[in-house]
Coordinates of C-alpha atoms in Angstrom, one line a residue:
M363 CA -32.7 15.5 10.0
T364 CA -35.6 15.3 12.4
G365 CA -35.9 18.2 14.8
R366 CA -33.8 20.6 12.8
D367 CA -34.8 23.7 10.9
P368 CA -33.8 23.0 7.2
H369 CA -33.2 26.7 6.7
D370 CA -30.6 26.7 9.4
A371 CA -27.1 26.9 7.9
S372 CA -25.9 24.3 10.3
S373 CA -28.8 21.8 9.6
L374 CA -26.4 19.1 8.5
I375 CA -24.1 19.7 11.5
T376 CA -25.3 18.6 14.9
P377 CA -23.9 19.7 18.3
Q378 CA -22.4 16.2 18.6
D379 CA -20.5 16.8 15.3
L380 CA -19.1 20.0 16.7
Y381 CA -18.1 18.4 19.9
L382 CA -16.3 15.4 18.3
F383 CA -14.7 17.7 15.7
A384 CA -13.2 19.9 18.4
E385 CA -12.3 16.9 20.5
G386 CA -10.3 15.3 17.7
T387 CA -12.3 12.1 17.6
H388 CA -14.8 12.7 14.7
Q389 CA -14.5 9.9 12.2
Q390 CA -17.2 10.9 9.7
L391 CA -16.8 14.6 9.0
H392 CA -17.4 13.9 5.3
R393 CA -21.1 13.4 6.2
C394 CA -21.5 17.0 7.4
L395 CA -18.7 19.0 5.8
G396 CA -18.1 19.5 2.1
A397 CA -20.9 19.8 -0.5
H398 CA -24.1 17.8 -0.1
L399 CA -27.0 17.8 -2.6
R400 CA -30.3 18.5 -0.9
T401 CA -33.8 19.6 -1.5
V402 CA -35.2 22.3 0.8
D403 CA -38.9 23.3 0.5
G404 CA -39.0 21.7 -2.9
V405 CA -35.9 23.6 -4.1
E406 CA -32.9 21.7 -5.3
G407 CA -29.5 22.9 -4.2
T408 CA -26.4 22.1 -2.2
H409 CA -25.5 22.5 1.4
F410 CA -21.9 23.7 1.8
A411 CA -19.7 23.6 4.9
V412 CA -16.1 24.4 5.3
W413 CA -13.7 24.9 8.3
A414 CA -12.0 28.3 8.2
P415 CA -11.8 29.6 11.8
S416 CA -9.6 32.7 10.9
A417 CA -11.9 33.9 8.1
E418 CA -13.9 37.0 8.5
R419 CA -16.0 36.1 5.5
V420 CA -16.6 32.9 3.4
S421 CA -18.7 32.6 0.3
V422 CA -19.2 29.9 -2.4
T423 CA -18.4 30.9 -5.9
G424 CA -19.2 28.6 -8.8
S425 CA -20.7 28.0 -12.2
F426 CA -24.1 28.4 -10.6
N427 CA -23.5 32.0 -9.7
H428 CA -21.1 33.0 -12.5
W429 CA -18.3 32.9 -10.0
H430 CA -19.6 36.0 -8.2
P431 CA -17.6 36.3 -5.0
D432 CA -20.5 37.8 -2.9
A433 CA -23.5 36.0 -4.3
N434 CA -23.7 33.1 -1.8
P435 CA -22.1 34.0 1.6
L436 CA -21.9 31.3 4.2
Q437 CA -22.7 31.7 7.9
P438 CA -20.6 30.8 10.9
V439 CA -21.7 27.8 12.9
A440 CA -21.5 28.7 16.6
A441 CA -17.9 29.1 17.6
S442 CA -16.7 26.1 15.7
G443 CA -14.8 27.9 12.9
I444 CA -17.1 26.2 10.4
W445 CA -19.0 28.2 7.8
A446 CA -22.1 26.7 6.2
G447 CA -25.2 27.4 4.2
F448 CA -27.6 26.2 1.5
V449 CA -27.3 27.4 -2.0
P450 CA -30.4 26.9 -4.2
G451 CA -29.7 26.0 -7.8
A452 CA -26.2 24.6 -7.1
L453 CA -26.7 21.2 -8.8
K454 CA -24.7 18.0 -9.5
G455 CA -21.9 18.5 -12.0
M456 CA -21.5 22.3 -11.3
L457 CA -18.1 23.7 -10.3
Y458 CA -17.4 25.6 -7.1
K459 CA -14.7 27.0 -4.8
Y460 CA -14.7 28.8 -1.5
R461 CA -13.8 32.5 -1.5
I462 CA -12.1 33.0 1.9
R463 CA -11.3 36.5 3.2
S464 CA -9.0 36.2 6.3
R465 CA -8.9 38.4 9.3
H466 CA -5.1 38.4 8.9
R467 CA -3.3 40.8 6.6
G468 CA -6.3 41.1 4.3
F469 CA -5.6 37.7 2.8
T470 CA -8.2 36.6 0.3
T471 CA -8.0 33.3 -1.6
D472 CA -10.1 30.8 -3.6
K473 CA -9.8 27.3 -2.3
S474 CA -10.9 23.9 -3.5
D475 CA -13.1 22.0 -1.0
P476 CA -11.0 20.0 1.5
F477 CA -14.0 17.6 1.7
G478 CA -14.8 17.7 -2.0
I479 CA -15.5 14.2 -3.4
F480 CA -14.8 15.2 -7.0
H481 CA -12.6 17.8 -8.6
Q482 CA -11.8 19.0 -12.0
V483 CA -9.2 17.2 -14.0
P484 CA -5.8 18.8 -13.3
P485 CA -4.4 21.3 -14.0
D486 CA -7.9 22.8 -13.3
T487 CA -8.6 23.1 -9.6
A488 CA -12.3 23.7 -9.0
S489 CA -14.3 21.2 -7.0
V490 CA -17.4 19.5 -8.5
I491 CA -20.8 19.0 -6.8
W492 CA -21.3 15.3 -6.9
D493 CA -22.8 12.4 -5.0
L494 CA -21.6 8.9 -4.1
D495 CA -24.7 6.9 -5.1
Y496 CA -23.6 3.5 -6.2
T497 CA -25.1 -0.1 -6.0
W498 CA -22.4 -2.5 -4.8
N499 CA -22.2 -6.1 -6.0
D500 CA -19.5 -7.4 -3.7
D501 CA -21.6 -8.8 -0.9
E502 CA -19.9 -12.2 -1.1
W503 CA -16.5 -10.6 -0.7
M504 CA -17.6 -8.3 2.1
R505 CA -19.0 -11.3 4.0
S506 CA -15.7 -13.2 3.7
R507 CA -13.4 -10.2 4.1
A508 CA -12.5 -10.9 7.7
A509 CA -11.1 -14.3 6.8
R510 CA -9.4 -13.1 3.7
N511 CA -7.7 -10.2 5.6
A512 CA -6.7 -12.2 8.6
L513 CA -3.1 -12.4 9.6
D514 CA -3.0 -16.1 9.0
A515 CA -4.4 -15.8 5.5
P516 CA -2.3 -15.4 2.3
A517 CA -1.6 -11.9 1.2
S518 CA 0.3 -11.7 -2.1
I519 CA 0.0 -8.1 -3.3
Y520 CA 0.3 -6.7 -6.8
E521 CA 1.3 -3.0 -6.6
V522 CA -0.2 -0.9 -9.3
H523 CA 0.1 2.7 -10.6
L524 CA -3.2 3.1 -12.4
G525 CA -2.0 5.7 -14.8
S526 CA 0.9 3.7 -16.3
W527 CA -0.1 0.0 -16.0
R528 CA -1.5 0.1 -19.5
R529 CA -2.1 2.8 -22.0
D530 CA -4.5 3.2 -24.9
F531 CA -2.3 4.0 -27.8
A532 CA -5.2 4.2 -30.1
R533 CA -6.1 7.4 -28.2
G534 CA -2.7 8.9 -28.2
G535 CA -1.3 6.9 -25.3
H536 CA -3.9 8.0 -22.7
S537 CA -4.1 6.2 -19.4
L538 CA -6.9 3.7 -19.0
S539 CA -10.0 4.9 -17.3
Y540 CA -11.3 3.3 -14.1
R541 CA -14.0 1.6 -16.2
E542 CA -11.4 0.2 -18.7
L543 CA -9.2 -0.9 -15.7
A544 CA -12.3 -2.6 -14.2
E545 CA -12.4 -4.8 -17.4
Q546 CA -8.7 -5.5 -17.7
L547 CA -7.1 -5.5 -14.3
P548 CA -9.2 -8.0 -12.2
P549 CA -8.8 -10.9 -14.7
Y550 CA -5.1 -10.2 -15.1
V551 CA -4.4 -10.2 -11.3
R552 CA -6.7 -13.2 -10.8
D553 CA -4.9 -15.2 -13.4
L554 CA -1.5 -14.5 -11.8
G555 CA -2.8 -15.7 -8.5
F556 CA -2.3 -12.5 -6.4
T557 CA -4.7 -12.1 -3.5
H558 CA -4.7 -8.3 -3.4
V559 CA -3.8 -5.2 -5.4
E560 CA -2.3 -2.2 -3.8
L561 CA -2.9 1.1 -5.6
L562 CA -0.5 4.0 -5.5
P563 CA -2.5 6.9 -4.2
V564 CA -5.7 7.5 -6.2
M565 CA -6.6 10.6 -4.2
E566 CA -6.7 13.8 -6.3
H567 CA -3.2 15.3 -6.9
P568 CA -2.2 18.2 -9.1
F569 CA 1.2 16.8 -10.3
F570 CA 1.0 13.5 -12.1
G571 CA 4.7 13.0 -11.6
S572 CA 4.2 12.7 -7.8
W573 CA 2.5 9.3 -8.5
G574 CA -0.3 10.5 -6.2
Y575 CA 1.8 11.1 -3.1
Q576 CA 1.3 14.9 -3.2
V577 CA -2.5 15.0 -2.4
T578 CA -4.7 18.0 -2.5
G579 CA -8.1 16.3 -2.8
Y580 CA -8.1 13.9 0.2
F581 CA -11.7 12.8 -0.3
A582 CA -11.7 12.5 -4.1
P583 CA -10.6 9.7 -6.4
S584 CA -8.5 11.4 -9.2
S585 CA -10.8 12.6 -11.9
R586 CA -8.0 11.8 -14.5
Y587 CA -9.6 8.3 -14.8
G588 CA -13.3 9.0 -14.3
V589 CA -16.0 9.9 -11.7
P590 CA -16.1 8.5 -8.2
Q591 CA -18.6 5.8 -9.2
D592 CA -16.2 4.6 -11.8
F593 CA -13.6 4.0 -9.2
M594 CA -16.2 2.2 -7.1
L595 CA -16.8 0.0 -10.1
L596 CA -13.1 -0.9 -10.2
V597 CA -13.0 -1.9 -6.5
D598 CA -16.3 -3.8 -7.0
R599 CA -14.9 -5.8 -9.9
L600 CA -11.7 -6.6 -8.1
H601 CA -13.8 -7.9 -5.2
Q602 CA -16.0 -9.9 -7.5
A603 CA -12.8 -11.5 -8.9
G604 CA -11.8 -12.4 -5.3
I605 CA -9.1 -9.7 -5.1
G606 CA -8.7 -7.4 -2.1
V607 CA -7.9 -3.7 -2.5
I608 CA -5.2 -1.8 -0.6
L609 CA -5.0 1.9 -0.9
D610 CA -1.9 3.9 -0.4
W611 CA -2.8 6.7 2.1
V612 CA -0.7 9.8 2.8
P613 CA -1.3 11.5 6.2
S614 CA 2.4 12.5 6.4
H615 CA 2.5 15.6 4.3
F616 CA 0.6 17.6 1.6
P617 CA 1.7 20.0 -1.2
T618 CA 2.0 23.7 -1.0
D619 CA -0.4 24.3 -4.0
G620 CA -2.4 27.5 -3.5
H621 CA -5.8 25.8 -4.1
G622 CA -5.2 23.1 -1.5
L623 CA -4.9 22.8 2.3
A624 CA -1.9 25.1 2.6
F625 CA -2.4 28.4 4.4
F626 CA -6.1 27.7 4.1
D627 CA -7.7 30.6 5.9
G628 CA -4.8 32.9 5.9
T629 CA -3.2 30.9 8.7
H630 CA -1.3 27.6 9.0
L631 CA -4.5 25.8 9.7
Y632 CA -3.7 22.2 8.7
E633 CA 0.1 22.5 9.0
H634 CA 2.5 23.6 11.7
A635 CA 3.3 27.3 11.5
D636 CA 6.9 26.7 12.6
P637 CA 8.8 25.3 9.5
R638 CA 11.0 23.2 11.7
Q639 CA 7.9 21.2 12.4
G640 CA 5.6 22.1 9.5
F641 CA 7.7 21.9 6.4
H642 CA 9.2 18.7 4.9
P643 CA 12.7 19.4 3.4
D644 CA 12.7 16.2 1.3
W645 CA 9.4 16.8 -0.5
S646 CA 9.0 20.6 -0.2
S647 CA 5.6 20.0 1.3
F648 CA 3.7 20.8 4.5
I649 CA 3.4 18.5 7.5
F650 CA 0.1 18.1 9.2
N651 CA -0.3 19.5 12.7
Y652 CA -1.1 16.2 14.5
G653 CA -1.5 18.1 17.8
R654 CA -4.5 20.0 16.5
N655 CA -7.7 18.2 17.3
E656 CA -9.6 19.4 14.2
V657 CA -6.8 18.1 12.0
R658 CA -6.9 14.7 13.7
S659 CA -10.6 14.6 13.0
F660 CA -10.0 15.4 9.4
L661 CA -7.5 12.6 9.0
L662 CA -9.5 10.1 11.0
S663 CA -12.5 10.8 8.9
N664 CA -10.5 10.5 5.7
A665 CA -9.1 7.1 6.6
R666 CA -12.6 5.8 7.5
Y667 CA -14.1 7.4 4.3
W668 CA -11.9 5.3 2.0
L669 CA -12.4 2.1 4.0
E670 CA -16.2 2.5 4.4
M671 CA -17.4 4.5 1.3
F672 CA -15.1 2.8 -1.2
H673 CA -14.9 -0.6 0.4
A674 CA -11.1 -0.5 0.6
D675 CA -9.8 -3.6 2.4
A676 CA -6.7 -1.9 3.9
L677 CA -4.8 1.3 4.0
R678 CA -1.0 1.3 3.5
V679 CA 0.1 4.4 5.5
D680 CA 2.9 6.1 3.6
A681 CA 6.1 7.5 5.2
V682 CA 5.4 6.6 8.8
A683 CA 9.0 7.2 9.8
S684 CA 8.8 10.8 8.7
M685 CA 5.9 11.2 11.1
L686 CA 7.5 9.5 14.1
Y687 CA 10.7 11.6 14.3
R688 CA 10.9 15.3 14.6
D689 CA 14.4 15.3 13.2
Y690 CA 13.6 13.1 10.2
S691 CA 15.8 14.3 7.3
R692 CA 16.9 17.3 9.3
K693 CA 20.2 18.6 10.6
Q694 CA 21.0 19.8 14.1
G695 CA 19.2 23.1 14.7
E696 CA 16.6 22.4 12.0
W697 CA 14.1 20.6 14.3
V698 CA 12.3 21.3 17.6
P699 CA 12.6 18.7 20.4
N700 CA 9.4 17.4 22.1
V701 CA 8.4 18.5 25.6
F702 CA 10.8 16.0 27.1
G703 CA 13.7 17.1 24.9
G704 CA 13.5 14.0 22.7
R705 CA 13.3 13.5 18.9
E706 CA 10.0 11.5 19.0
N707 CA 7.0 13.2 17.6
L708 CA 4.6 12.5 20.5
E709 CA 1.6 14.1 18.8
A710 CA 2.1 11.9 15.6
I711 CA 2.6 8.8 17.8
S712 CA -0.7 9.5 19.6
F713 CA -2.5 10.1 16.3
L714 CA -1.3 6.9 14.7
Q715 CA -2.3 4.9 17.8
R716 CA -5.7 6.6 17.8
L717 CA -6.0 6.0 14.0
N718 CA -5.4 2.3 14.3
T719 CA -7.6 1.8 17.3
E720 CA -10.5 3.6 15.7
M721 CA -10.2 2.0 12.3
Y722 CA -10.0 -1.6 13.7
G723 CA -12.8 -0.7 16.2
A724 CA -15.2 0.5 13.5
L725 CA -14.1 -1.9 10.8
P726 CA -12.5 -5.0 12.4
D727 CA -12.2 -6.8 9.1
V728 CA -9.8 -4.3 7.5
Q729 CA -6.0 -4.0 7.8
M730 CA -3.7 -1.1 8.5
I731 CA -0.2 -1.4 7.1
A732 CA 2.8 0.8 7.9
E733 CA 5.5 1.8 5.5
E734 CA 8.0 2.4 8.3
S735 CA 11.7 2.3 7.4
T736 CA 13.5 2.5 10.8
A737 CA 13.8 0.2 13.8
W738 CA 11.0 1.8 15.7
P739 CA 9.7 -0.9 18.0
L740 CA 6.2 -2.4 18.2
V741 CA 4.9 -0.8 15.0
S742 CA 2.6 -3.8 14.4
R743 CA 1.8 -4.5 18.0
P744 CA -1.3 -3.5 20.0
T745 CA -1.5 0.0 21.4
S746 CA -2.4 -1.6 24.8
G747 CA 1.2 -2.7 25.0
G748 CA 2.7 0.5 23.8
G749 CA 2.6 -0.4 20.1
L750 CA 1.5 1.8 17.2
G751 CA -1.4 -0.7 16.5
F752 CA -0.8 -1.4 12.9
G753 CA -1.6 -4.9 11.6
M754 CA 1.5 -5.2 9.4
K755 CA 4.7 -3.3 8.5
W756 CA 6.9 -3.3 5.4
D757 CA 10.2 -5.0 5.9
M758 CA 12.4 -2.4 4.3
G759 CA 15.6 -3.9 5.7
W760 CA 14.8 -7.2 4.0
M761 CA 14.3 -5.4 0.7
H762 CA 17.6 -3.5 0.8
D763 CA 19.6 -6.4 2.1
T764 CA 18.2 -8.9 -0.4
L765 CA 18.6 -6.6 -3.5
K766 CA 22.1 -5.7 -2.4
Y767 CA 23.0 -9.4 -2.2
M768 CA 21.4 -10.2 -5.5
A769 CA 23.3 -7.4 -7.2
H770 CA 26.7 -9.0 -6.4
D771 CA 28.3 -11.3 -9.0
P772 CA 27.7 -14.9 -7.8
I773 CA 31.4 -15.4 -7.4
H774 CA 31.4 -12.8 -4.6
R775 CA 28.1 -13.8 -2.9
R776 CA 29.8 -16.1 -0.5
W777 CA 31.2 -13.1 1.3
H778 CA 27.8 -11.5 1.7
H779 CA 25.8 -14.4 2.9
G780 CA 24.7 -12.7 6.0
L781 CA 22.6 -10.3 3.9
L782 CA 20.2 -13.2 3.4
T783 CA 20.2 -14.7 6.8
F784 CA 20.2 -11.6 9.0
R785 CA 16.4 -10.9 8.7
M786 CA 15.6 -14.1 10.6
I787 CA 17.1 -12.5 13.7
Y788 CA 14.3 -10.0 13.7
A789 CA 11.7 -11.6 11.4
Y790 CA 9.1 -12.1 14.2
H791 CA 9.5 -8.7 15.9
E792 CA 6.8 -7.4 13.6
N793 CA 4.2 -8.7 11.2
F794 CA 6.2 -8.1 8.1
V795 CA 5.3 -7.5 4.4
L796 CA 8.2 -8.3 2.1
P797 CA 8.1 -5.5 -0.5
L798 CA 9.7 -5.2 -4.0
S799 CA 8.0 -1.9 -4.6
H800 CA 7.9 0.9 -7.0
D801 CA 10.6 2.8 -5.1
E802 CA 13.1 0.2 -6.2
V803 CA 12.6 0.5 -10.0
V804 CA 12.8 4.3 -10.5
H805 CA 15.3 7.2 -10.3
G806 CA 18.1 5.4 -12.0
K807 CA 17.9 2.3 -9.9
G808 CA 16.9 0.2 -12.9
S809 CA 14.3 -2.5 -13.2
L810 CA 14.5 -5.7 -11.0
L811 CA 15.8 -7.6 -14.0
R812 CA 18.5 -5.0 -14.7
K813 CA 19.7 -5.3 -11.0
M814 CA 20.6 -8.9 -11.6
P815 CA 24.2 -9.7 -12.8
G816 CA 25.2 -11.9 -15.7
D817 CA 24.0 -12.4 -19.2
E818 CA 20.3 -12.4 -20.2
W819 CA 19.7 -16.0 -19.1
Q820 CA 21.5 -15.5 -15.8
R821 CA 19.5 -12.4 -15.1
F822 CA 16.3 -14.2 -15.5
A823 CA 17.5 -17.1 -13.5
N824 CA 18.6 -14.7 -10.7
L825 CA 15.2 -13.0 -10.7
R826 CA 13.4 -16.4 -10.6
A827 CA 15.6 -17.3 -7.6
L828 CA 14.9 -14.0 -5.9
F829 CA 11.2 -14.5 -6.3
G830 CA 11.4 -18.1 -5.1
Y831 CA 13.3 -17.0 -2.0
M832 CA 10.9 -14.2 -1.3
W833 CA 7.7 -16.3 -1.8
T834 CA 9.0 -19.0 0.5
Q835 CA 10.2 -16.7 3.3
P836 CA 7.8 -15.9 6.2
G837 CA 6.0 -12.6 5.5
K838 CA 3.3 -11.3 3.1
K839 CA 4.5 -10.5 -0.4
L840 CA 4.4 -7.4 -2.5
L841 CA 5.6 -7.0 -6.1
F842 CA 5.3 -3.9 -8.3
M843 CA 3.7 -4.2 -11.7
G844 CA 6.0 -5.4 -14.4
G845 CA 8.2 -7.5 -12.1
E846 CA 6.0 -10.5 -12.9
F847 CA 7.2 -10.7 -16.5
G848 CA 10.6 -9.1 -16.2
Q849 CA 10.1 -5.5 -17.3
S850 CA 13.5 -4.5 -18.6
R851 CA 13.3 -0.7 -18.4
E852 CA 12.9 1.0 -15.1
W853 CA 9.4 2.3 -14.5
N854 CA 8.3 5.5 -16.2
H855 CA 5.0 6.9 -15.0
D856 CA 4.5 8.7 -18.3
G857 CA 4.5 5.5 -20.3
A858 CA 3.1 2.0 -19.9
L859 CA 4.7 -1.4 -19.1
D860 CA 6.5 -3.2 -21.9
W861 CA 3.7 -5.6 -22.6
H862 CA 5.2 -6.9 -25.8
L863 CA 7.9 -8.6 -23.6
E864 CA 5.3 -11.2 -22.5
A865 CA 5.6 -13.0 -25.8
K866 CA 9.4 -13.6 -25.3
P867 CA 10.2 -17.1 -23.8
L868 CA 12.2 -16.0 -20.8
N869 CA 9.6 -13.3 -19.9
A870 CA 6.7 -15.7 -20.3
G871 CA 8.5 -18.3 -18.2
L872 CA 9.1 -15.8 -15.4
R873 CA 5.3 -15.0 -15.4
R874 CA 4.5 -18.7 -15.2
W875 CA 6.9 -18.9 -12.2
V876 CA 5.2 -16.1 -10.4
T877 CA 1.8 -17.7 -11.0
D878 CA 3.0 -21.0 -9.6
L879 CA 4.6 -19.4 -6.6
N880 CA 1.4 -17.6 -5.9
A881 CA -0.4 -21.0 -6.1
L882 CA 2.0 -22.6 -3.7
Y883 CA 1.7 -19.7 -1.3
R884 CA -2.1 -19.3 -1.5
D885 CA -3.0 -23.0 -1.5
N886 CA -0.5 -24.5 1.0
P887 CA -1.2 -23.5 4.6
A888 CA 2.5 -24.2 5.5
A889 CA 3.4 -21.2 3.2
H890 CA 1.1 -18.6 4.9
S891 CA -0.8 -19.7 8.0
M892 CA 2.2 -19.2 10.4
E893 CA 4.1 -16.4 8.7
F894 CA 4.0 -14.4 12.0
D895 CA 4.7 -17.3 14.3
P896 CA 8.4 -18.5 14.7
R897 CA 7.1 -22.1 14.8
G898 CA 6.3 -21.8 11.1
F899 CA 10.0 -21.6 10.1
E900 CA 13.0 -23.7 10.7
W901 CA 16.5 -23.4 9.3
I902 CA 18.0 -26.6 7.9
D903 CA 21.3 -25.0 6.9
A904 CA 21.7 -21.2 7.1
N905 CA 25.5 -21.3 7.0
D906 CA 26.5 -22.8 3.7
A907 CA 28.1 -19.5 2.5
A908 CA 30.8 -21.4 0.6
N909 CA 28.2 -22.7 -1.8
S910 CA 25.8 -19.7 -1.5
M911 CA 23.0 -22.0 -0.5
L912 CA 20.2 -21.8 2.0
S913 CA 17.8 -24.5 3.1
Y914 CA 14.8 -24.3 5.4
L915 CA 11.4 -25.7 6.3
R916 CA 8.0 -24.0 6.4
R917 CA 5.3 -25.5 8.6
D918 CA 1.6 -25.1 9.4
A919 CA 0.0 -25.7 12.8
S920 CA -0.6 -29.3 12.1
G921 CA 3.1 -30.0 11.4
R922 CA 2.7 -30.4 7.6
C923 CA 5.8 -28.9 6.0
F924 CA 7.7 -28.3 2.8
L925 CA 11.5 -27.9 2.2
V926 CA 13.1 -25.0 0.4
V927 CA 16.6 -25.1 -1.1
C928 CA 18.0 -21.8 -2.5
H929 CA 21.1 -21.7 -4.6
F930 CA 22.7 -18.4 -5.8
T931 CA 25.6 -19.5 -8.0
P932 CA 25.5 -20.6 -11.7
L933 CA 27.0 -24.1 -10.9
V934 CA 25.1 -27.4 -10.8
R935 CA 25.6 -29.1 -7.5
E936 CA 25.0 -32.8 -7.6
G937 CA 24.6 -35.2 -4.7
V938 CA 23.8 -32.5 -2.1
R939 CA 22.6 -34.1 1.1
V940 CA 19.9 -32.1 3.0
G941 CA 18.5 -33.1 6.4
V942 CA 14.7 -33.6 6.6
P943 CA 12.4 -34.4 9.6
V944 CA 10.6 -37.4 8.2
D945 CA 11.3 -40.5 6.1
G946 CA 9.6 -41.4 2.8
H947 CA 9.3 -39.8 -0.6
W948 CA 9.9 -36.1 -1.0
R949 CA 8.2 -34.8 -4.1
E950 CA 9.8 -31.9 -6.0
I951 CA 6.8 -29.5 -6.3
L952 CA 8.6 -26.4 -7.7
N953 CA 11.9 -25.8 -9.4
S954 CA 12.7 -22.4 -10.8
D955 CA 15.2 -24.1 -13.2
A956 CA 12.4 -26.0 -15.0
E957 CA 12.3 -25.5 -18.7
D958 CA 8.7 -24.2 -18.5
Y959 CA 10.1 -21.2 -16.6
G960 CA 13.1 -20.7 -19.0
G961 CA 15.5 -22.7 -16.9
S962 CA 18.1 -25.3 -17.9
G963 CA 16.0 -28.3 -16.8
V964 CA 18.2 -29.6 -14.0
G965 CA 16.1 -31.4 -11.4
N966 CA 15.4 -34.5 -9.5
L967 CA 13.0 -36.4 -11.8
G968 CA 10.0 -35.5 -9.7
G969 CA 11.3 -36.3 -6.3
V970 CA 13.7 -38.4 -4.1
D971 CA 13.4 -40.9 -1.3
A972 CA 14.7 -40.1 2.2
A973 CA 17.4 -42.2 3.8
P974 CA 18.1 -42.8 7.5
T975 CA 21.2 -40.8 7.3
P976 CA 21.2 -38.0 10.0
V977 CA 22.2 -34.6 8.6
H978 CA 21.7 -31.1 9.9
G979 CA 20.3 -32.3 13.2
H980 CA 17.5 -34.4 11.5
P981 CA 17.2 -38.2 11.6
F982 CA 16.7 -38.5 7.8
S983 CA 18.1 -36.8 4.7
I984 CA 17.6 -36.6 1.0
E985 CA 20.3 -36.4 -1.7
I986 CA 19.4 -34.0 -4.4
N987 CA 20.7 -32.2 -7.5
V988 CA 20.6 -28.5 -7.0
P989 CA 20.2 -26.4 -10.2
P990 CA 22.1 -23.3 -11.0
L991 CA 20.7 -19.9 -9.7
A992 CA 17.5 -21.7 -8.6
V993 CA 15.1 -22.4 -5.8
V994 CA 13.7 -25.9 -5.4
V995 CA 10.8 -26.9 -3.2
F996 CA 10.0 -30.4 -1.9
E997 CA 7.2 -31.7 0.2
P998 CA 6.9 -35.1 1.9
V999 CA 4.4 -37.6 0.4
L1000 CA 2.1 -39.1 3.1
Q1001 CA 2.6 -42.9 3.4
S1002 CA -0.1 -45.4 3.8
S1003 CA -1.2 -46.4 7.4
T1004 CA 0.6 -49.8 7.0
S1005 CA 3.9 -48.1 6.4
D1006 CA 6.4 -48.1 9.2
R1007 CA 8.0 -44.9 7.9
A1008 CA 7.4 -41.7 9.9
K1009 CA 4.8 -39.3 8.8
P1010 CA 5.0 -35.5 8.7

């Protein structure tokens, strides 16, 4: 802090900080606002700074001053609306809040620190003075992150709610701590072959039942599982195991809890004052005012904070659709049109474009992923062409159509064949992630296994077929925890997954199937390198509705390929002829009906030879046995140079 008076209340805050904050472009406010341990003239203490422009008085109360409301007043910093000051004796681990007396209606309140990096375990609400000192050991991962996060790299994502993945029943069923998770989660995910984990929001939230989506402490990992350094350890260990970390991030709304951002300084500071713009009817929460520059700086800084300080590899931005539309989940008369009379939220659009431009500019090796459930165009296209600038987008349409199809009894599926084929009409409009997420296994929807029709064996066969279809379609993959072994109950955040099921043969077989699908996807460039390029996919037969079958090729840039045949009835179909592009032997490399996976063992004895019989527009074809409720994958075997057969 060269050139600054250390006794000055604004000594951590430069004129440049104030300018960028007011301009709405500051990306690192966490370095100057909030609570920062310091030593001034040999005296240890903490520098506090908080934005409260409508306050007439702000002070810090805490365990260091016996919560006296007037003991440590802060001083205004120029005309910025920021109040700041140094408090001697306020040391690491001590509790604090801001006592804010507003100029409006005599409003006085105690607030947690919006930039607090650690808070009390809920339901307590004080902030905790802390630091982020940590020695990282993930250099190898960070050096290779750009390649691992590239759009042509495999991304198979295991979605996790930390509080209910596993529980320690020796301690009364408590959730695992970050440190316990750091020991157990990385090897589990690595053994399954997933490339990334996605964590439901870890940011501090007062209500456990919100799963983290009602955030009050935007800069703090939840203290339910440990201190910030413990969460850093979890990320570090995942990276050391070769696994990327995606964090769910919620800039779309925040809860109305009195200790949080809501009505912060006696005014609607972070949220819109007009409830038609500032209150979310679905979640009974407040909506950020994206047109206010200081709020934009808050959110930009928060996104970069998690990517930079906690080494997150990507942010999955929650509920983007609710940000884009002013009439989202509202009836006529309950929303305010934009300046042009339209329903688009121009301020939110501008913010999202700025967010993605800035995050990719500062950290080009990360990814930004949108959960966007409508047909808004160009979500994952560059802002220079009018896009929102995300790297990827969840394909919610694929999820709903596919699960709807799979829920039908196989005898009726022939009439719903288009639910499977429709996505290829739009599959390359965006860079899609195919999600089977937490939202599909709660609120009475049942587990993935329970969505499947038939007896127990058929349900598992259907689920294996669903996964085989998903993993061989173009698009990154996402599976919520428990799906990998056939969790039978729908997810309950107050419990743990039913780990005892892993010992049952059908469940164990499903887990082996997921592991082998991940290996195919991860290790075969034809499965992932051209997921966002239409040249990487070719239908062989999309129209065999009568037999509820699909067949298609996946390719890489060199032309290497594999063939996928999907069958969604419980019949065995023998002697099915399928067109292929090259002659020679086609090896059966995966078969979801194999006995190792819990199937009936119908297959092709390791492979078949192509014949010069044109079918499906190809010069060669293979004749195969197609198992019941199964996905079978073949790849051509390269012939020697003396062979006169065509090569792939």
